[in-house]
Amino acid sequence: MTQLLDQIAQIVGPQGLIAGADVHERAADFMGFTRCQARAIVRPASTAELSAVMKLCHAAGQTVVAAGGNTGLVQGTVCTPDDVQVSLERMRGVGAIDPVGRTMVVEAGCMVQTAQDAAEEHGLKFAVDWGARGSATIGGGISTNAGGNSVVRYGMMRDNVLGLEAVLADGTIISSMNVLLKNNAAYDLKQLFIGSEGTLGIVTRAVLKLHPAPLTTQTAMLACADFAAVQRLFVEVGRQLGPGLTAFEVMWASFYEPMVASGRHTAPLPAGHGCYVITEMSGTDPEADPARFEAVLGGLIESGVVADAVVASSQAQADQIWAIRDDIPGLMMFTMPSVTFDISLPIRDMDRYVADLTTAAEAEFGETLKLVVFGHIGDGNLHILMGAQPFTPDTKHRIEELVYTPLAALGGSVSAEHGIGIEKRGWLAISRSAQEIVLMKTLKAALDPKNILNPGKVLP
């Protein structure tokens, strides 16, 4: 191994290799609770360097785990002492931006917020967005097909990537840096790497699809008596705002009330309601849009669909509203120890699913239960945190059974946007057929026959 690391060091230089005790100084999760256990961390500065490194690792049978901003929640980048970790933190550049074709080229280590800011300078918008935008990387978002807060309008990461470049297990560079909206020339190879969690190749660059930046954004927090009212609200704002609806986030009282009671946030609305909704409208008419937004909400209040509401009158107030929803560290501190879930199911089934889950969990765990529900309801995505005492491996497994098992009958998914990693590997069969899993294994064997890319992740 020493010889291999010496060869890698000759490729990436002294700044490109971290070894020894310095490796363990690196956090292995976004909360900083665990440390990186890899044998070494390789930090290439270019696709060519990574290609050369992978050729060496392939020849030696050395396992490689690619890591982004450590904001994932499924242990998808966990390393063993036998692994080499690849970090693209030296590949964070923003390349060409085409304001006419609405595209942007970025390196995979580029932060999501950096890409958003660069697009904004050209009057454009990179629309994929979530709370960890300041630390999550484009490459990590591509590897998990991340979604976030704007999927209801702009789609997942998959819908916002036109082309990419990736390095295969043997060092082969696949450069499919397509900038065209329409390119139907045989297989769309980029789709192999989007959502495959670094098991088929390591993405190094991407061509991102951009959108015209809205001229106005209206944000409100709404309170509803129950989820039935939330469903009616979603239908009505979709009908009345049309494509202007860019976010529809729901927090059950189990999320909202502890967060505002923690002292970390000022409560925009009082406690006591069943659900709290953050909705956002983007538009192009600075004079008419605010009045239109308030008129729609006013009508929903009059009809009884909305019980209470607050409309942000400034960006600072909008940020305060979003800060509650995006405060995942605060949420995890409240619920720990707990299991984090990222599921999807038809919106029409959510109310019954949450009610049944709550009943079953309360019967199982009694007063020790902590259960929090929230999510991107507009695109069918629920996030759930559940913990109980004593928090043992058996408790964790039973919690997973309660959450995952009902999804099979509903046509739901055990992963809406965070991926599979290690945490959900054993539950994949709930959402994928045996034939699909066999085909996935066939693809893995074809592209990575030595199983050196992120081994043990995704596939059971």
Coordinates of C-alpha atoms in Angstrom, one line a residue:
M1 CA 0.0 0.0 0.0
T2 CA 2.9 2.4 0.7
Q3 CA 4.1 1.9 -2.8
L4 CA 0.7 2.7 -4.2
L5 CA 0.4 5.9 -2.1
D6 CA 3.8 6.9 -3.3
Q7 CA 2.7 6.5 -6.9
I8 CA -0.5 8.4 -6.2
A9 CA 1.5 11.2 -4.6
Q10 CA 3.6 11.6 -7.7
I11 CA 0.4 12.2 -9.7
V12 CA -1.5 14.6 -7.3
G13 CA 1.4 16.3 -5.6
P14 CA 2.0 17.0 -1.9
Q15 CA -1.3 18.9 -1.6
G16 CA -3.3 16.1 -3.2
L17 CA -2.7 13.4 -0.6
I18 CA -3.6 13.1 3.0
A19 CA -2.4 10.1 4.9
G20 CA -1.7 8.9 8.5
A21 CA -3.2 10.6 11.5
D22 CA -4.3 13.6 9.4
V23 CA -7.0 11.4 7.8
H24 CA -8.8 11.0 11.1
E25 CA -9.0 14.8 11.5
R26 CA -11.6 14.8 8.8
A27 CA -15.3 14.4 9.7
A28 CA -17.2 11.6 8.1
D29 CA -20.6 13.1 8.6
F30 CA -22.0 16.6 8.4
M31 CA -22.6 16.8 12.2
G32 CA -19.0 15.9 12.9
F33 CA -19.8 12.9 15.1
T34 CA -17.7 10.4 13.3
R35 CA -14.2 10.6 11.7
C36 CA -12.9 9.4 8.4
Q37 CA -11.5 5.9 8.7
A38 CA -10.0 5.7 5.2
R39 CA -6.4 4.6 4.7
A40 CA -5.7 7.9 2.7
I41 CA -7.6 10.8 1.1
V42 CA -6.7 11.6 -2.5
R43 CA -7.5 15.1 -3.7
P44 CA -7.0 15.3 -7.5
A45 CA -6.9 18.7 -9.1
S46 CA -8.2 17.6 -12.5
T47 CA -10.0 14.8 -14.3
A48 CA -6.7 13.7 -15.8
E49 CA -5.2 13.3 -12.4
L50 CA -8.2 11.3 -11.1
S51 CA -8.0 9.1 -14.2
A52 CA -4.4 8.3 -13.6
V53 CA -5.1 7.6 -9.9
M54 CA -7.9 5.2 -10.8
K55 CA -5.7 3.3 -13.3
L56 CA -3.3 2.7 -10.4
C57 CA -6.1 1.7 -8.0
H58 CA -7.7 -0.6 -10.6
A59 CA -4.4 -2.4 -11.3
A60 CA -3.8 -2.9 -7.6
G61 CA -7.5 -3.8 -6.8
Q62 CA -7.6 -0.9 -4.4
T63 CA -11.1 0.1 -3.3
V64 CA -12.1 3.8 -3.7
V65 CA -14.9 5.8 -2.1
A66 CA -15.8 9.2 -3.5
A67 CA -17.0 11.8 -1.0
G68 CA -18.6 15.2 -1.5
G69 CA -19.8 17.6 1.2
N70 CA -20.7 14.9 3.8
T71 CA -24.3 16.0 3.9
G72 CA -25.7 12.6 2.9
L73 CA -27.8 10.6 5.4
V74 CA -27.4 7.0 4.3
Q75 CA -23.7 6.3 5.0
G76 CA -23.1 6.3 1.3
T77 CA -19.5 7.6 1.7
V78 CA -18.4 5.6 4.8
C79 CA -14.9 4.3 4.4
T80 CA -13.2 1.3 6.0
P81 CA -9.4 1.4 6.9
D82 CA -8.8 -0.5 3.6
D83 CA -10.4 2.2 1.4
V84 CA -8.9 5.2 -0.3
Q85 CA -11.3 8.2 -0.2
V86 CA -11.4 10.5 -3.2
S87 CA -12.4 14.1 -2.5
L88 CA -12.9 16.6 -5.3
E89 CA -12.5 19.6 -3.0
R90 CA -9.7 20.9 -5.3
M91 CA -12.0 20.7 -8.3
R92 CA -14.6 23.4 -7.4
G93 CA -14.4 25.7 -10.5
V94 CA -17.2 27.3 -12.4
G95 CA -16.5 27.2 -16.1
A96 CA -18.4 28.6 -19.1
I97 CA -21.9 30.1 -18.6
D98 CA -24.0 30.5 -21.7
P99 CA -26.8 33.0 -20.9
V100 CA -28.5 32.3 -24.2
G101 CA -28.4 28.6 -24.1
R102 CA -28.9 28.7 -20.3
T103 CA -26.2 26.3 -19.4
M104 CA -23.3 26.3 -17.0
V105 CA -20.2 24.0 -16.7
V106 CA -19.0 23.3 -13.2
E107 CA -16.5 20.9 -11.6
A108 CA -18.0 18.2 -9.4
G109 CA -16.5 19.7 -6.2
C110 CA -18.3 23.0 -6.7
M111 CA -20.7 23.9 -3.9
V112 CA -24.4 24.1 -4.8
Q113 CA -24.6 27.6 -3.5
T114 CA -21.5 28.6 -5.5
A115 CA -23.3 27.4 -8.7
Q116 CA -26.5 29.2 -7.7
D117 CA -24.6 32.5 -7.1
A118 CA -22.7 32.2 -10.4
A119 CA -25.9 31.7 -12.3
E120 CA -27.6 34.6 -10.6
E121 CA -24.8 37.0 -11.8
H122 CA -26.1 36.3 -15.3
G123 CA -29.8 36.7 -14.5
L124 CA -30.3 32.9 -14.4
K125 CA -31.2 30.4 -11.8
F126 CA -29.8 27.0 -10.9
A127 CA -32.9 25.6 -9.4
V128 CA -31.9 22.6 -7.5
D129 CA -31.9 23.7 -3.9
W130 CA -31.8 22.3 -0.3
G131 CA -30.8 23.5 3.1
A132 CA -27.2 22.2 2.9
R133 CA -26.5 24.3 -0.2
G134 CA -23.5 25.9 1.4
S135 CA -21.7 22.6 1.9
A136 CA -23.2 20.1 -0.5
T137 CA -21.4 19.6 -3.8
I138 CA -22.7 19.3 -7.3
G139 CA -21.1 15.9 -7.6
G140 CA -22.7 14.7 -4.5
G141 CA -26.1 16.0 -5.6
I142 CA -25.6 14.2 -9.0
S143 CA -24.5 10.9 -7.3
T144 CA -27.7 10.8 -5.2
N145 CA -30.0 12.5 -7.7
A146 CA -30.8 15.0 -5.0
G147 CA -34.1 16.9 -5.0
G148 CA -34.7 19.6 -2.4
N149 CA -37.2 22.4 -2.0
S150 CA -38.0 23.3 -5.6
V151 CA -38.7 19.9 -7.2
V152 CA -42.4 20.7 -7.5
R153 CA -41.5 23.3 -10.1
Y154 CA -38.0 22.4 -11.5
G155 CA -37.6 18.7 -10.9
M156 CA -34.8 16.6 -9.4
M157 CA -31.0 16.9 -10.1
R158 CA -31.6 14.5 -13.0
D159 CA -33.8 17.1 -14.7
N160 CA -31.2 19.8 -14.3
V161 CA -28.1 18.0 -15.7
L162 CA -27.6 18.1 -19.5
G163 CA -24.2 16.4 -19.6
L164 CA -21.4 15.2 -17.5
E165 CA -17.9 13.8 -17.4
A166 CA -17.0 10.7 -15.3
V167 CA -14.0 8.5 -14.6
L168 CA -14.7 4.8 -14.6
A169 CA -13.1 2.2 -12.3
D170 CA -10.3 1.5 -14.7
G171 CA -9.5 5.2 -15.2
T172 CA -11.4 5.5 -18.5
I173 CA -12.8 9.1 -19.0
I174 CA -16.3 9.2 -20.2
S175 CA -16.9 12.8 -21.4
S176 CA -20.5 13.4 -22.3
M177 CA -20.6 17.2 -21.8
N178 CA -23.7 17.7 -23.8
V179 CA -25.2 21.2 -23.8
L180 CA -28.3 20.5 -25.9
L181 CA -31.8 20.3 -24.5
K182 CA -32.6 17.8 -27.2
N183 CA -30.0 15.1 -28.0
N184 CA -31.5 11.7 -28.8
A185 CA -28.4 10.1 -30.3
A186 CA -28.7 6.6 -28.8
Y187 CA -28.2 5.9 -25.1
D188 CA -28.2 8.8 -22.7
L189 CA -25.0 7.7 -20.8
K190 CA -25.1 10.4 -18.2
Q191 CA -28.1 8.7 -16.6
L192 CA -25.9 5.8 -15.6
F193 CA -24.1 8.0 -13.2
I194 CA -26.9 10.2 -11.9
G195 CA -28.2 8.5 -8.7
S196 CA -25.7 5.6 -8.8
E197 CA -23.9 6.9 -5.7
G198 CA -20.4 6.6 -7.0
T199 CA -20.7 2.8 -7.6
L200 CA -20.4 3.0 -11.4
G201 CA -18.0 6.0 -11.9
I202 CA -16.9 9.2 -10.3
V203 CA -18.4 12.4 -11.8
T204 CA -15.8 15.1 -12.3
R205 CA -17.7 17.8 -14.3
A206 CA -21.2 18.6 -15.3
V207 CA -23.3 20.8 -17.7
L208 CA -26.1 22.2 -15.6
K209 CA -29.4 23.4 -17.0
L210 CA -30.3 26.9 -16.0
H211 CA -33.6 28.8 -15.9
P212 CA -34.5 32.5 -16.2
A213 CA -34.2 34.0 -12.7
P214 CA -37.6 35.1 -11.4
L215 CA -38.1 38.8 -10.9
T216 CA -40.3 38.3 -7.8
T217 CA -40.6 35.7 -5.1
Q218 CA -43.4 35.6 -2.6
T219 CA -43.1 33.4 0.6
A220 CA -45.7 32.6 3.2
M221 CA -46.1 30.2 6.1
L222 CA -49.7 28.9 6.4
A223 CA -51.3 26.9 9.2
C224 CA -53.8 24.1 8.4
A225 CA -56.0 22.2 10.8
D226 CA -55.1 18.8 9.4
F227 CA -53.5 17.1 6.4
A228 CA -56.9 17.0 4.6
A229 CA -56.8 20.8 4.5
V230 CA -53.1 20.6 3.3
Q231 CA -54.2 18.5 0.4
R232 CA -57.0 20.9 -0.5
L233 CA -54.5 23.8 -0.2
F234 CA -52.0 22.0 -2.5
V235 CA -54.7 21.6 -5.2
E236 CA -55.8 25.2 -4.9
V237 CA -52.4 26.9 -5.0
G238 CA -51.5 24.7 -7.9
R239 CA -54.6 25.6 -9.8
Q240 CA -54.4 29.3 -9.0
L241 CA -50.7 29.9 -9.2
G242 CA -49.9 27.4 -11.9
P243 CA -46.2 27.2 -12.8
G244 CA -45.6 30.1 -10.4
L245 CA -45.7 27.6 -7.5
T246 CA -42.1 26.8 -6.8
A247 CA -42.2 25.3 -3.3
F248 CA -44.7 23.5 -1.1
E249 CA -43.2 22.3 2.1
V250 CA -45.2 20.8 5.0
M251 CA -44.2 20.4 8.7
W252 CA -46.4 18.5 11.0
A253 CA -46.8 19.9 14.4
S254 CA -44.4 17.3 15.6
F255 CA -41.7 19.2 13.6
Y256 CA -42.8 22.8 13.9
E257 CA -43.6 23.0 17.6
P258 CA -40.3 21.6 19.0
M259 CA -38.3 23.7 16.6
V260 CA -39.8 27.0 17.6
A261 CA -39.9 26.0 21.3
S262 CA -36.1 25.3 21.2
G263 CA -35.3 29.0 21.2
R264 CA -33.4 28.6 17.9
H265 CA -36.2 30.4 15.9
T266 CA -38.9 33.0 16.3
A267 CA -42.3 31.4 15.7
P268 CA -44.0 33.0 12.7
L269 CA -47.3 31.4 13.7
P270 CA -48.6 30.1 17.0
A271 CA -48.5 26.5 17.9
G272 CA -51.7 24.4 18.1
H273 CA -52.4 23.7 14.4
G274 CA -52.1 20.3 12.8
C275 CA -49.7 21.2 9.9
Y276 CA -47.6 24.2 8.8
V277 CA -46.9 24.9 5.1
I278 CA -44.3 27.0 3.5
T279 CA -45.4 28.0 0.0
E280 CA -43.6 30.1 -2.5
M281 CA -44.6 31.7 -5.7
S282 CA -42.1 33.1 -8.3
G283 CA -43.1 35.5 -11.0
T284 CA -42.1 38.2 -13.4
D285 CA -44.4 41.1 -12.5
P286 CA -43.1 43.1 -9.5
E287 CA -46.2 45.2 -9.4
A288 CA -48.9 42.6 -9.7
D289 CA -47.4 39.5 -8.1
P290 CA -47.5 40.4 -4.4
A291 CA -51.2 41.4 -4.7
R292 CA -52.0 38.2 -6.6
F293 CA -50.3 36.0 -4.1
E294 CA -52.0 37.7 -1.1
A295 CA -55.4 37.5 -2.9
V296 CA -55.0 33.8 -3.4
L297 CA -54.1 33.2 0.2
G298 CA -56.9 35.5 1.4
G299 CA -59.4 33.4 -0.5
L300 CA -58.1 30.2 1.1
I301 CA -58.4 31.8 4.5
E302 CA -62.0 32.8 3.8
S303 CA -62.9 29.3 2.6
G304 CA -61.4 27.8 5.8
V305 CA -58.7 25.8 4.1
V306 CA -56.1 27.9 5.8
A307 CA -56.5 28.6 9.5
D308 CA -53.7 31.3 9.8
A309 CA -51.0 32.8 7.7
V310 CA -48.0 35.1 7.6
V311 CA -46.6 36.5 4.4
A312 CA -43.0 37.6 4.3
S313 CA -42.6 41.3 3.6
S314 CA -38.9 41.1 3.1
Q315 CA -36.2 38.7 2.1
A316 CA -35.0 38.6 5.7
Q317 CA -38.5 37.5 6.8
A318 CA -38.6 34.8 4.1
D319 CA -35.2 33.6 5.3
Q320 CA -36.4 33.4 8.8
I321 CA -39.3 31.2 7.7
W322 CA -37.1 28.9 5.6
A323 CA -34.6 28.7 8.5
I324 CA -37.1 26.7 10.5
R325 CA -37.6 24.1 7.8
D326 CA -33.9 23.9 6.9
D327 CA -32.6 23.5 10.5
I328 CA -31.8 19.8 10.2
P329 CA -29.0 20.0 12.8
G330 CA -31.4 21.4 15.3
L331 CA -34.0 18.7 14.5
M332 CA -31.4 16.0 14.8
M333 CA -30.3 17.3 18.2
F334 CA -34.0 17.2 19.4
T335 CA -34.6 13.6 18.2
M336 CA -31.3 11.8 18.8
P337 CA -30.8 9.0 18.9
S338 CA -33.1 8.3 16.0
V339 CA -33.4 6.9 12.5
T340 CA -33.7 9.3 9.6
F341 CA -36.0 8.4 6.7
D342 CA -36.5 9.8 3.2
I343 CA -39.5 8.1 1.6
S344 CA -42.0 8.9 -1.1
L345 CA -45.6 7.8 -1.6
P346 CA -48.7 9.1 -3.3
I347 CA -49.9 12.3 -1.7
R348 CA -53.4 10.9 -1.4
D349 CA -52.1 8.1 0.9
M350 CA -49.9 10.3 3.2
D351 CA -52.6 11.1 5.8
R352 CA -53.5 7.5 6.4
Y353 CA -49.9 6.4 6.3
V354 CA -48.7 8.9 8.9
A355 CA -51.7 8.2 11.2
D356 CA -51.2 4.4 11.0
L357 CA -47.4 4.8 11.6
T358 CA -48.1 7.0 14.6
T359 CA -50.5 4.6 16.1
A360 CA -48.2 1.6 15.5
A361 CA -45.2 3.4 16.9
E362 CA -47.0 4.7 20.0
A363 CA -48.3 1.2 20.7
E364 CA -44.8 -0.2 20.3
F365 CA -42.6 2.3 22.1
G366 CA -45.0 4.2 24.4
E367 CA -43.8 7.4 26.1
T368 CA -40.2 7.0 24.9
L369 CA -41.2 7.6 21.3
K370 CA -40.0 10.6 19.4
L371 CA -41.6 10.9 15.9
V372 CA -41.2 13.9 13.6
V373 CA -42.7 14.2 10.2
F374 CA -42.1 16.9 7.5
G375 CA -41.2 17.0 3.8
H376 CA -41.5 18.2 0.2
I377 CA -45.2 17.2 0.1
G378 CA -45.7 18.8 -3.4
D379 CA -43.5 16.0 -4.9
G380 CA -44.7 13.2 -2.7
N381 CA -41.6 13.1 -0.4
L382 CA -41.9 12.6 3.3
H383 CA -39.0 12.9 5.8
I384 CA -39.4 11.1 9.1
L385 CA -37.2 10.9 12.2
M386 CA -38.1 8.3 14.7
G387 CA -36.4 7.3 17.9
A388 CA -37.2 5.3 21.1
Q389 CA -35.5 4.1 24.2
P390 CA -33.6 1.9 24.7
F391 CA -32.1 2.7 21.3
T392 CA -30.6 -0.7 20.4
P393 CA -30.0 -2.4 17.0
D394 CA -33.2 -4.3 17.5
T395 CA -35.1 -1.0 18.2
K396 CA -33.6 0.5 15.1
H397 CA -34.6 -2.4 12.9
R398 CA -38.1 -2.4 14.3
I399 CA -38.5 1.3 13.5
E400 CA -37.3 0.6 10.0
E401 CA -39.9 -2.2 9.7
L402 CA -42.7 0.2 10.8
V403 CA -41.7 2.8 8.3
Y404 CA -40.8 0.8 5.3
T405 CA -43.1 -2.2 5.2
P406 CA -46.3 -0.3 4.4
L407 CA -44.7 1.3 1.4
A408 CA -44.8 -1.9 -0.7
A409 CA -48.6 -1.9 -0.8
L410 CA -48.7 1.8 -1.6
G411 CA -46.2 1.7 -4.5
G412 CA -43.9 3.9 -2.4
S413 CA -40.1 4.2 -2.3
V414 CA -37.7 3.7 0.5
S415 CA -35.6 6.6 -0.9
A416 CA -37.1 9.7 -2.4
E417 CA -33.9 11.7 -2.8
H418 CA -31.1 10.7 -0.4
G419 CA -30.1 7.4 -2.1
I420 CA -29.5 4.0 -0.7
G421 CA -26.0 3.8 0.7
I422 CA -25.6 1.3 3.5
E423 CA -28.6 2.3 5.6
K424 CA -31.3 1.3 3.0
R425 CA -29.5 -1.5 1.2
G426 CA -31.4 -4.2 2.9
W427 CA -34.8 -2.6 2.1
L428 CA -34.2 -2.0 -1.6
A429 CA -36.4 -4.9 -2.6
I430 CA -39.5 -3.0 -1.3
S431 CA -39.1 -0.5 -4.1
R432 CA -37.3 -2.4 -6.8
S433 CA -38.2 -5.8 -8.3
A434 CA -35.9 -8.8 -8.3
Q435 CA -35.4 -8.3 -12.0
E436 CA -34.4 -4.7 -11.6
I437 CA -31.9 -5.6 -9.0
V438 CA -30.4 -8.3 -11.2
L439 CA -30.0 -5.7 -14.0
M440 CA -28.4 -3.2 -11.6
K441 CA -25.9 -5.9 -10.6
T442 CA -25.2 -6.6 -14.3
L443 CA -24.4 -2.9 -14.9
K444 CA -22.2 -2.8 -11.8
A445 CA -20.3 -5.9 -13.0
A446 CA -19.8 -4.5 -16.5
L447 CA -18.5 -1.1 -15.4
D448 CA -16.7 -2.1 -12.2
P449 CA -15.8 -5.9 -12.5
K450 CA -13.3 -5.7 -9.6
N451 CA -15.9 -4.0 -7.4
I452 CA -13.5 -1.2 -6.3
L453 CA -15.9 1.7 -6.6
N454 CA -17.8 2.4 -3.3
P455 CA -18.0 -1.4 -2.5
G456 CA -20.8 -2.6 -0.3
K457 CA -23.1 0.4 -1.0
V458 CA -26.5 0.5 -2.8
L459 CA -26.9 -3.2 -3.9
P460 CA -27.8 -5.9 -1.4

